[in-house]
Structure formats: structure tokens, C-alpha cells
Amino acid sequence: MSRTPLIAANWKMNPVPDGALTSDSPFHPQHGVDTIVFPTFLELISCIGEGLPTGAQYGHADSTGAHTGDVSMTMLKKVGCQFVLCGHSERRRDHGEEDSDVVAQAEAALRNGLHPVICVGETEAERKTKRHKQVVERQVRVLPLREAVTIAYEPVWAIGTGVTPTPEQAQDMHAFIRSLIPEARRETTRILYGGSLNPENALELLQQPDIDGGLVGKISLGPDNFAKIVLAAIQARN
Ligand code: 13P
């Protein structure tokens, strides 16, 4: 089964990179590679206006209400977002989001016609004590996997550290995650890798059979580097 590779840029709390909002920017889908950009809330509309496939980094599960500082899935859909990140480890860490919140967000996204990109991944301590599969299984089993969603495996110890799992370790986890997906969706669900992905390590990770693309943080702030990762996704499929 061939899944179209997807390379997504998570710009986190950074401005849209220079050169991203042009018609020839590498953040547009190309050559059989899908792309998504995840800017801050403030820059969603500029990205949507440029025609980039755009997602929010978070959305509240309720449609409206007394939630100061939050933005709902309903509102995100209304301005033209197509995607939303759910359960990024930085949200779990900074905002105390738990599995139940992540599930509520993913379900709200689906109800509102947004495609959730749901992040899972173990901490360094969990990997060191060999509980990584147990933790990821707990995070994955609760998800609404009978619907069309994307999963991003982002080991917390690889995010922003310059350290990545070996391609074999990553493939092993991706295959494990795929085995947890109900059969009807197993072969079509894309599972992205995230955590210190860069132009040097992208090819060997993206060549793994169960790695269907990447969720790129810091390196995606440079359009040239992002373009190199897109190129690696093309090469990996050839
Ligand atoms: P880095 O690519 O900066 O490690 O971040 C990965 C990430 O958190 C993407 O969501």
C-alpha cells in the first residue's frame, strides 16, 4: 500500500519564516508530497490566504464558552483551517493536557470537519525503563482511529535535542503503532515521525516502510531545509 508522504512544518511559537508566503514556497504541496503548515493562531489567516494547507497547533474541544485565551475547533474551521495538531508533547507539558483532553480535541476536530494530526511519544525515562511501547499503546488505544486521522510519533527525548531514534527503532515503533490501528484504516493511516528531523537524517528515516512523513519543528523555520526534507521524502519513495 503506498501512502502519499506528508511533510508538516510545526512553527511552534515562532513567526512565519521569510519566504514562506509566496506562490513558489516549498511549503506548498509538490511532486506527490503533501504538506501542512502549523503557524501560530495569529498567522493562520495569512497562510490560508496564500493557499497553504494550514492547521492550528491546538483547538479547544468546546465550540464556544468561558475559556479565556482559547480558540475552538469550530472557529478554526470557520476561518479555513483544514488540520489541527492534538496532544503535542509541549501542550501536554505546558498546559497539563492528558490523554482524555487529547481524545476530546481529536473528536471535536472530526465533528467540525478538521483533520487531526495527533501526537504521541514517550519520555526519555520511559524509554530507558523500557516502557515506551506501553506508554505509546496507552496514548494510541484511546484515539478515534476508526476515523481518518494522522498520527505523529514524536519521542519527547528527540524533540529539539538533535538526538533521534535509529531508523530501526523508529520503524519498530511505527509498525507497532500501525498494528494498533483498526484493520479498516491500518494501511491508509499516515504515521509521521517527529523529533530533530533534518536534511541529514531525513532520508534514512523516511525510507522506513511505516514512516509516512515528518512533523518538523526547528528545521522547518528555514524554507531551504524544509525543501530538502520534502526532496528526501520524494527520494525515499523512489
Ligand atoms: P524539532 O524538529 O525542533 O525537534 O521539533 C519536533 C516537533 O516537536 C514537531 O512537532
PDB file of C-alpha atoms and ligand atoms in Angstrom:
ATOM      1  CA  MET A   1       0.000   0.000   0.000  1.00  0.00           C
ATOM      2  CA  SER A   2       1.545   3.308  -0.920  1.00  0.00           C
ATOM      3  CA  ARG A   3       0.661   6.290   1.206  1.00  0.00           C
ATOM      4  CA  THR A   4       1.419   9.776  -0.117  1.00  0.00           C
ATOM      5  CA  PRO A   5       4.197  11.182   2.053  1.00  0.00           C
ATOM      6  CA  LEU A   6       3.302  14.167   4.209  1.00  0.00           C
ATOM      7  CA  ILE A   7       5.849  16.684   5.474  1.00  0.00           C
ATOM      8  CA  ALA A   8       4.413  19.114   8.016  1.00  0.00           C
ATOM      9  CA  ALA A   9       6.019  22.236   9.495  1.00  0.00           C
ATOM     10  CA  ASN A  10       5.275  22.955  13.151  1.00  0.00           C
ATOM     11  CA  TRP A  11       6.443  26.531  13.595  1.00  0.00           C
ATOM     12  CA  LYS A  12       5.532  26.482  17.298  1.00  0.00           C
ATOM     13  CA  MET A  13       5.724  29.988  18.886  1.00  0.00           C
ATOM     14  CA  ASN A  14       7.783  31.472  16.051  1.00  0.00           C
ATOM     15  CA  PRO A  15       6.877  33.875  13.249  1.00  0.00           C
ATOM     16  CA  VAL A  16       6.128  32.571   9.768  1.00  0.00           C
ATOM     17  CA  PRO A  17       9.564  32.155   8.123  1.00  0.00           C
ATOM     18  CA  ASP A  18      10.586  34.685   5.481  1.00  0.00           C
ATOM     19  CA  GLY A  19       9.737  33.397   2.042  1.00  0.00           C
ATOM     20  CA  ALA A  20       7.024  31.008   3.231  1.00  0.00           C
ATOM     21  CA  LEU A  21       4.124  33.076   1.914  1.00  0.00           C
ATOM     22  CA  THR A  22       4.960  33.064  -1.786  1.00  0.00           C
ATOM     23  CA  SER A  23       3.491  31.012  -4.608  1.00  0.00           C
ATOM     24  CA  ASP A  24       6.792  29.160  -5.115  1.00  0.00           C
ATOM     25  CA  SER A  25       7.435  28.498  -1.431  1.00  0.00           C
ATOM     26  CA  PRO A  26       8.489  24.920  -0.565  1.00  0.00           C
ATOM     27  CA  PHE A  27       5.642  24.778   1.938  1.00  0.00           C
ATOM     28  CA  HIS A  28       3.183  24.217  -0.920  1.00  0.00           C
ATOM     29  CA  PRO A  29       2.464  20.548  -1.754  1.00  0.00           C
ATOM     30  CA  GLN A  30       4.650  19.254  -4.576  1.00  0.00           C
ATOM     31  CA  HIS A  31       5.768  16.237  -6.601  1.00  0.00           C
ATOM     32  CA  GLY A  32       3.494  13.777  -4.845  1.00  0.00           C
ATOM     33  CA  VAL A  33       4.316  15.065  -1.368  1.00  0.00           C
ATOM     34  CA  ASP A  34       1.584  16.604   0.792  1.00  0.00           C
ATOM     35  CA  THR A  35       2.491  19.452   3.129  1.00  0.00           C
ATOM     36  CA  ILE A  36       0.886  21.248   6.055  1.00  0.00           C
ATOM     37  CA  VAL A  37       1.991  24.347   7.931  1.00  0.00           C
ATOM     38  CA  PHE A  38       1.135  24.909  11.583  1.00  0.00           C
ATOM     39  CA  PRO A  39       1.673  28.622  12.361  1.00  0.00           C
ATOM     40  CA  THR A  40       0.537  30.473  15.500  1.00  0.00           C
ATOM     41  CA  PHE A  41      -3.150  31.418  15.688  1.00  0.00           C
ATOM     42  CA  LEU A  42      -2.262  34.972  14.655  1.00  0.00           C
ATOM     43  CA  GLU A  43      -0.810  33.893  11.322  1.00  0.00           C
ATOM     44  CA  LEU A  44      -3.314  31.214  10.330  1.00  0.00           C
ATOM     45  CA  ILE A  45      -5.221  33.556   8.051  1.00  0.00           C
ATOM     46  CA  SER A  46      -2.140  34.755   6.122  1.00  0.00           C
ATOM     47  CA  CYS A  47      -1.150  31.129   5.470  1.00  0.00           C
ATOM     48  CA  ILE A  48      -4.685  30.176   4.430  1.00  0.00           C
ATOM     49  CA  GLY A  49      -4.788  33.275   2.183  1.00  0.00           C
ATOM     50  CA  GLU A  50      -1.597  32.109   0.468  1.00  0.00           C
ATOM     51  CA  GLY A  51      -3.288  28.777  -0.252  1.00  0.00           C
ATOM     52  CA  LEU A  52      -1.023  26.712   2.015  1.00  0.00           C
ATOM     53  CA  PRO A  53      -2.616  23.622   3.599  1.00  0.00           C
ATOM     54  CA  THR A  54      -2.893  25.061   7.089  1.00  0.00           C
ATOM     55  CA  GLY A  55      -3.511  23.725  10.558  1.00  0.00           C
ATOM     56  CA  ALA A  56      -3.703  25.145  14.063  1.00  0.00           C
ATOM     57  CA  GLN A  57      -1.370  23.959  16.794  1.00  0.00           C
ATOM     58  CA  TYR A  58      -4.285  23.454  19.181  1.00  0.00           C
ATOM     59  CA  GLY A  59      -8.046  23.801  19.359  1.00  0.00           C
ATOM     60  CA  HIS A  60     -10.452  23.628  22.307  1.00  0.00           C
ATOM     61  CA  ALA A  61     -12.981  20.805  22.248  1.00  0.00           C
ATOM     62  CA  ASP A  62     -15.964  23.045  23.180  1.00  0.00           C
ATOM     63  CA  SER A  63     -17.436  25.200  20.407  1.00  0.00           C
ATOM     64  CA  THR A  64     -17.803  28.367  22.494  1.00  0.00           C
ATOM     65  CA  GLY A  65     -17.763  29.287  26.165  1.00  0.00           C
ATOM     66  CA  ALA A  66     -15.869  30.617  29.149  1.00  0.00           C
ATOM     67  CA  HIS A  67     -12.330  29.509  28.220  1.00  0.00           C
ATOM     68  CA  THR A  68     -10.179  32.622  28.310  1.00  0.00           C
ATOM     69  CA  GLY A  69      -7.348  32.545  25.809  1.00  0.00           C
ATOM     70  CA  ASP A  70      -8.627  29.532  23.887  1.00  0.00           C
ATOM     71  CA  VAL A  71      -9.857  29.107  20.320  1.00  0.00           C
ATOM     72  CA  SER A  72     -12.307  26.383  19.333  1.00  0.00           C
ATOM     73  CA  MET A  73     -12.265  23.830  16.532  1.00  0.00           C
ATOM     74  CA  THR A  74     -15.478  25.404  15.241  1.00  0.00           C
ATOM     75  CA  MET A  75     -13.728  28.775  14.927  1.00  0.00           C
ATOM     76  CA  LEU A  76     -10.676  27.236  13.281  1.00  0.00           C
ATOM     77  CA  LYS A  77     -12.841  25.549  10.680  1.00  0.00           C
ATOM     78  CA  LYS A  78     -14.702  28.777  10.027  1.00  0.00           C
ATOM     79  CA  VAL A  79     -11.533  30.690   9.068  1.00  0.00           C
ATOM     80  CA  GLY A  80     -10.442  27.949   6.671  1.00  0.00           C
ATOM     81  CA  CYS A  81      -8.147  25.677   8.678  1.00  0.00           C
ATOM     82  CA  GLN A  82      -8.080  22.120   7.411  1.00  0.00           C
ATOM     83  CA  PHE A  83      -5.929  20.494  10.101  1.00  0.00           C
ATOM     84  CA  VAL A  84      -5.220  20.713  13.816  1.00  0.00           C
ATOM     85  CA  LEU A  85      -2.459  19.302  15.990  1.00  0.00           C
ATOM     86  CA  CYS A  86      -3.739  17.427  19.027  1.00  0.00           C
ATOM     87  CA  GLY A  87      -1.689  16.383  22.034  1.00  0.00           C
ATOM     88  CA  HIS A  88       1.723  17.769  21.105  1.00  0.00           C
ATOM     89  CA  SER A  89       4.045  16.921  23.994  1.00  0.00           C
ATOM     90  CA  GLU A  90       4.711  20.645  24.567  1.00  0.00           C
ATOM     91  CA  ARG A  91       0.956  21.119  25.143  1.00  0.00           C
ATOM     92  CA  ARG A  92       0.869  18.071  27.393  1.00  0.00           C
ATOM     93  CA  ARG A  93       3.837  19.538  29.328  1.00  0.00           C
ATOM     94  CA  ASP A  94       2.964  23.267  29.376  1.00  0.00           C
ATOM     95  CA  HIS A  95      -0.822  23.010  29.653  1.00  0.00           C
ATOM     96  CA  GLY A  96      -1.267  19.754  31.518  1.00  0.00           C
ATOM     97  CA  GLU A  97      -3.136  18.118  28.643  1.00  0.00           C
ATOM     98  CA  GLU A  98      -3.883  14.478  29.328  1.00  0.00           C
ATOM     99  CA  ASP A  99      -4.933  11.607  27.082  1.00  0.00           C
ATOM    100  CA  SER A 100      -8.612  12.364  27.775  1.00  0.00           C
ATOM    101  CA  ASP A 101      -8.160  16.018  26.643  1.00  0.00           C
ATOM    102  CA  VAL A 102      -6.362  14.882  23.509  1.00  0.00           C
ATOM    103  CA  VAL A 103      -9.184  12.478  22.649  1.00  0.00           C
ATOM    104  CA  ALA A 104     -11.807  15.200  23.258  1.00  0.00           C
ATOM    105  CA  GLN A 105      -9.881  17.540  20.946  1.00  0.00           C
ATOM    106  CA  ALA A 106      -9.486  14.931  18.221  1.00  0.00           C
ATOM    107  CA  GLU A 107     -13.201  14.086  18.390  1.00  0.00           C
ATOM    108  CA  ALA A 108     -14.146  17.770  18.290  1.00  0.00           C
ATOM    109  CA  ALA A 109     -11.847  18.277  15.299  1.00  0.00           C
ATOM    110  CA  LEU A 110     -13.544  15.420  13.440  1.00  0.00           C
ATOM    111  CA  ARG A 111     -17.035  16.716  14.335  1.00  0.00           C
ATOM    112  CA  ASN A 112     -16.056  20.072  12.861  1.00  0.00           C
ATOM    113  CA  GLY A 113     -14.555  18.692   9.661  1.00  0.00           C
ATOM    114  CA  LEU A 114     -10.912  19.267  10.646  1.00  0.00           C
ATOM    115  CA  HIS A 115      -8.309  16.547  10.152  1.00  0.00           C
ATOM    116  CA  PRO A 116      -6.467  15.889  13.439  1.00  0.00           C
ATOM    117  CA  VAL A 117      -2.734  15.217  13.479  1.00  0.00           C
ATOM    118  CA  ILE A 118      -2.402  13.521  16.844  1.00  0.00           C
ATOM    119  CA  CYS A 119       0.972  13.396  18.606  1.00  0.00           C
ATOM    120  CA  VAL A 120       2.140  10.525  20.776  1.00  0.00           C
ATOM    121  CA  GLY A 121       5.533   9.587  22.173  1.00  0.00           C
ATOM    122  CA  GLU A 122       7.392   8.512  25.263  1.00  0.00           C
ATOM    123  CA  THR A 123       9.782  10.429  27.512  1.00  0.00           C
ATOM    124  CA  GLU A 124      13.440   9.570  27.924  1.00  0.00           C
ATOM    125  CA  ALA A 125      12.788   7.949  31.317  1.00  0.00           C
ATOM    126  CA  GLU A 126      10.027   5.822  29.811  1.00  0.00           C
ATOM    127  CA  ARG A 127      12.330   4.631  27.022  1.00  0.00           C
ATOM    128  CA  LYS A 128      15.201   3.961  29.420  1.00  0.00           C
ATOM    129  CA  THR A 129      12.966   1.812  31.588  1.00  0.00           C
ATOM    130  CA  LYS A 130      11.631   0.027  28.504  1.00  0.00           C
ATOM    131  CA  ARG A 131       8.099   1.286  28.996  1.00  0.00           C
ATOM    132  CA  HIS A 132       7.999   3.148  25.658  1.00  0.00           C
ATOM    133  CA  LYS A 133       5.650   0.750  23.911  1.00  0.00           C
ATOM    134  CA  GLN A 134       3.358   0.533  26.904  1.00  0.00           C
ATOM    135  CA  VAL A 135       3.087   4.342  27.068  1.00  0.00           C
ATOM    136  CA  VAL A 136       2.537   4.794  23.343  1.00  0.00           C
ATOM    137  CA  GLU A 137      -0.023   1.992  23.336  1.00  0.00           C
ATOM    138  CA  ARG A 138      -1.930   3.762  26.120  1.00  0.00           C
ATOM    139  CA  GLN A 139      -1.844   7.041  24.153  1.00  0.00           C
ATOM    140  CA  VAL A 140      -2.912   5.396  20.878  1.00  0.00           C
ATOM    141  CA  ARG A 141      -5.600   2.984  22.089  1.00  0.00           C
ATOM    142  CA  VAL A 142      -7.902   5.784  23.270  1.00  0.00           C
ATOM    143  CA  LEU A 143      -7.850   7.659  19.927  1.00  0.00           C
ATOM    144  CA  PRO A 144     -10.761   7.749  17.455  1.00  0.00           C
ATOM    145  CA  LEU A 145      -8.901   5.567  14.964  1.00  0.00           C
ATOM    146  CA  ARG A 146     -11.990   4.426  13.067  1.00  0.00           C
ATOM    147  CA  GLU A 147     -11.993   7.912  11.534  1.00  0.00           C
ATOM    148  CA  ALA A 148      -9.452   9.421   9.134  1.00  0.00           C
ATOM    149  CA  VAL A 149      -6.687  10.854  11.319  1.00  0.00           C
ATOM    150  CA  THR A 150      -2.916  11.222  11.118  1.00  0.00           C
ATOM    151  CA  ILE A 151      -0.658  10.085  13.951  1.00  0.00           C
ATOM    152  CA  ALA A 152       2.716  11.693  14.655  1.00  0.00           C
ATOM    153  CA  TYR A 153       5.183   9.641  16.689  1.00  0.00           C
ATOM    154  CA  GLU A 154       7.356  12.198  18.455  1.00  0.00           C
ATOM    155  CA  PRO A 155       9.584  10.730  21.165  1.00  0.00           C
ATOM    156  CA  VAL A 156       9.856  13.546  23.711  1.00  0.00           C
ATOM    157  CA  TRP A 157      13.603  12.920  24.111  1.00  0.00           C
ATOM    158  CA  ALA A 158      14.141  13.601  20.400  1.00  0.00           C
ATOM    159  CA  ILE A 159      12.319  16.943  20.243  1.00  0.00           C
ATOM    160  CA  GLY A 160      14.723  19.862  19.953  1.00  0.00           C
ATOM    161  CA  THR A 161      17.656  17.773  21.201  1.00  0.00           C
ATOM    162  CA  GLY A 162      19.440  16.809  17.991  1.00  0.00           C
ATOM    163  CA  VAL A 163      19.087  13.181  19.044  1.00  0.00           C
ATOM    164  CA  THR A 164      16.883  10.807  17.066  1.00  0.00           C
ATOM    165  CA  PRO A 165      15.969   7.155  17.356  1.00  0.00           C
ATOM    166  CA  THR A 166      17.810   4.926  14.916  1.00  0.00           C
ATOM    167  CA  PRO A 167      15.797   4.208  11.761  1.00  0.00           C
ATOM    168  CA  GLU A 168      15.268   0.681  13.129  1.00  0.00           C
ATOM    169  CA  GLN A 169      13.955   1.948  16.474  1.00  0.00           C
ATOM    170  CA  ALA A 170      11.654   4.399  14.722  1.00  0.00           C
ATOM    171  CA  GLN A 171      10.401   1.766  12.265  1.00  0.00           C
ATOM    172  CA  ASP A 172       9.791  -0.652  15.132  1.00  0.00           C
ATOM    173  CA  MET A 173       7.597   1.894  16.929  1.00  0.00           C
ATOM    174  CA  HIS A 174       5.781   2.952  13.753  1.00  0.00           C
ATOM    175  CA  ALA A 175       4.984  -0.672  12.896  1.00  0.00           C
ATOM    176  CA  PHE A 176       3.777  -1.178  16.471  1.00  0.00           C
ATOM    177  CA  ILE A 177       1.513   1.897  16.236  1.00  0.00           C
ATOM    178  CA  ARG A 178       0.164   0.653  12.902  1.00  0.00           C
ATOM    179  CA  SER A 179      -0.666  -2.706  14.485  1.00  0.00           C
ATOM    180  CA  LEU A 180      -2.912  -0.860  16.980  1.00  0.00           C
ATOM    181  CA  ILE A 181      -4.987   0.789  14.222  1.00  0.00           C
ATOM    182  CA  PRO A 182      -8.253  -0.996  13.337  1.00  0.00           C
ATOM    183  CA  GLU A 183      -7.861  -3.058  10.188  1.00  0.00           C
ATOM    184  CA  ALA A 184     -10.152  -0.922   8.053  1.00  0.00           C
ATOM    185  CA  ARG A 185      -7.809   2.066   8.466  1.00  0.00           C
ATOM    186  CA  ARG A 186      -4.489   0.317   9.093  1.00  0.00           C
ATOM    187  CA  GLU A 187      -2.981   0.663   5.647  1.00  0.00           C
ATOM    188  CA  THR A 188      -4.316   4.128   4.847  1.00  0.00           C
ATOM    189  CA  THR A 189      -3.486   5.963   8.094  1.00  0.00           C
ATOM    190  CA  ARG A 190      -0.345   8.041   7.832  1.00  0.00           C
ATOM    191  CA  ILE A 191       2.105   7.857  10.726  1.00  0.00           C
ATOM    192  CA  LEU A 192       4.607  10.724  10.754  1.00  0.00           C
ATOM    193  CA  TYR A 193       7.910  10.846  12.592  1.00  0.00           C
ATOM    194  CA  GLY A 194       8.843  13.997  14.539  1.00  0.00           C
ATOM    195  CA  GLY A 195      11.860  14.976  16.650  1.00  0.00           C
ATOM    196  CA  SER A 196      15.108  16.555  15.378  1.00  0.00           C
ATOM    197  CA  LEU A 197      14.305  15.664  11.774  1.00  0.00           C
ATOM    198  CA  ASN A 198      16.794  17.419   9.488  1.00  0.00           C
ATOM    199  CA  PRO A 199      18.118  17.219   5.917  1.00  0.00           C
ATOM    200  CA  GLU A 200      20.903  14.836   7.026  1.00  0.00           C
ATOM    201  CA  ASN A 201      18.798  12.225   8.793  1.00  0.00           C
ATOM    202  CA  ALA A 202      15.530  12.562   6.835  1.00  0.00           C
ATOM    203  CA  LEU A 203      16.216  10.091   4.018  1.00  0.00           C
ATOM    204  CA  GLU A 204      17.023   7.070   6.148  1.00  0.00           C
ATOM    205  CA  LEU A 205      14.074   7.697   8.447  1.00  0.00           C
ATOM    206  CA  LEU A 206      11.634   8.368   5.598  1.00  0.00           C
ATOM    207  CA  GLN A 207      12.777   5.214   3.793  1.00  0.00           C
ATOM    208  CA  GLN A 208      11.322   3.062   6.561  1.00  0.00           C
ATOM    209  CA  PRO A 209       8.157   1.322   5.362  1.00  0.00           C
ATOM    210  CA  ASP A 210       5.914   2.542   8.188  1.00  0.00           C
ATOM    211  CA  ILE A 211       7.207   6.130   8.313  1.00  0.00           C
ATOM    212  CA  ASP A 212       4.912   8.133   6.062  1.00  0.00           C
ATOM    213  CA  GLY A 213       6.382  11.581   6.516  1.00  0.00           C
ATOM    214  CA  GLY A 214       7.615  14.012   9.110  1.00  0.00           C
ATOM    215  CA  LEU A 215       6.483  16.657  11.555  1.00  0.00           C
ATOM    216  CA  VAL A 216       9.350  19.127  11.514  1.00  0.00           C
ATOM    217  CA  GLY A 217       9.991  21.734  14.215  1.00  0.00           C
ATOM    218  CA  LYS A 218      13.073  23.957  14.291  1.00  0.00           C
ATOM    219  CA  ILE A 219      14.418  22.997  10.883  1.00  0.00           C
ATOM    220  CA  SER A 220      11.134  23.975   9.219  1.00  0.00           C
ATOM    221  CA  LEU A 221      11.862  27.608  10.105  1.00  0.00           C
ATOM    222  CA  GLY A 222      14.307  27.526   7.184  1.00  0.00           C
ATOM    223  CA  PRO A 223      12.461  27.095   3.876  1.00  0.00           C
ATOM    224  CA  ASP A 224      15.595  25.680   2.179  1.00  0.00           C
ATOM    225  CA  ASN A 225      15.964  22.979   4.800  1.00  0.00           C
ATOM    226  CA  PHE A 226      12.260  22.191   4.640  1.00  0.00           C
ATOM    227  CA  ALA A 227      12.613  21.829   0.846  1.00  0.00           C
ATOM    228  CA  LYS A 228      15.461  19.346   1.408  1.00  0.00           C
ATOM    229  CA  ILE A 229      13.255  17.218   3.655  1.00  0.00           C
ATOM    230  CA  VAL A 230      10.491  17.276   1.025  1.00  0.00           C
ATOM    231  CA  LEU A 231      13.092  16.126  -1.510  1.00  0.00           C
ATOM    232  CA  ALA A 232      14.160  13.317   0.824  1.00  0.00           C
ATOM    233  CA  ALA A 233      10.504  12.215   1.015  1.00  0.00           C
ATOM    234  CA  ILE A 234      10.409  12.034  -2.787  1.00  0.00           C
ATOM    235  CA  GLN A 235      13.685  10.097  -2.918  1.00  0.00           C
ATOM    236  CA  ALA A 236      12.541   7.734  -0.180  1.00  0.00           C
ATOM    237  CA  ARG A 237       9.567   6.665  -2.277  1.00  0.00           C
ATOM    238  CA  ASN A 238      11.659   6.012  -5.422  1.00  0.00           C
TER     239      ASN A 238
HETATM  240  P1  13P B   1      12.126  19.637  16.413  1.00  0.00           P
HETATM  241  O1  13P B   1      12.104  19.267  14.938  1.00  0.00           O
HETATM  242  O2  13P B   1      12.551  21.053  16.652  1.00  0.00           O
HETATM  243  O3  13P B   1      12.867  18.627  17.213  1.00  0.00           O
HETATM  244  O4  13P B   1      10.602  19.587  16.914  1.00  0.00           O
HETATM  245  C1  13P B   1       9.844  18.485  16.593  1.00  0.00           C
HETATM  246  C2  13P B   1       8.433  18.787  16.936  1.00  0.00           C
HETATM  247  O5  13P B   1       8.106  18.978  18.098  1.00  0.00           O
HETATM  248  C3  13P B   1       7.465  18.882  15.844  1.00  0.00           C
HETATM  249  O6  13P B   1       6.167  18.937  16.317  1.00  0.00           O
END
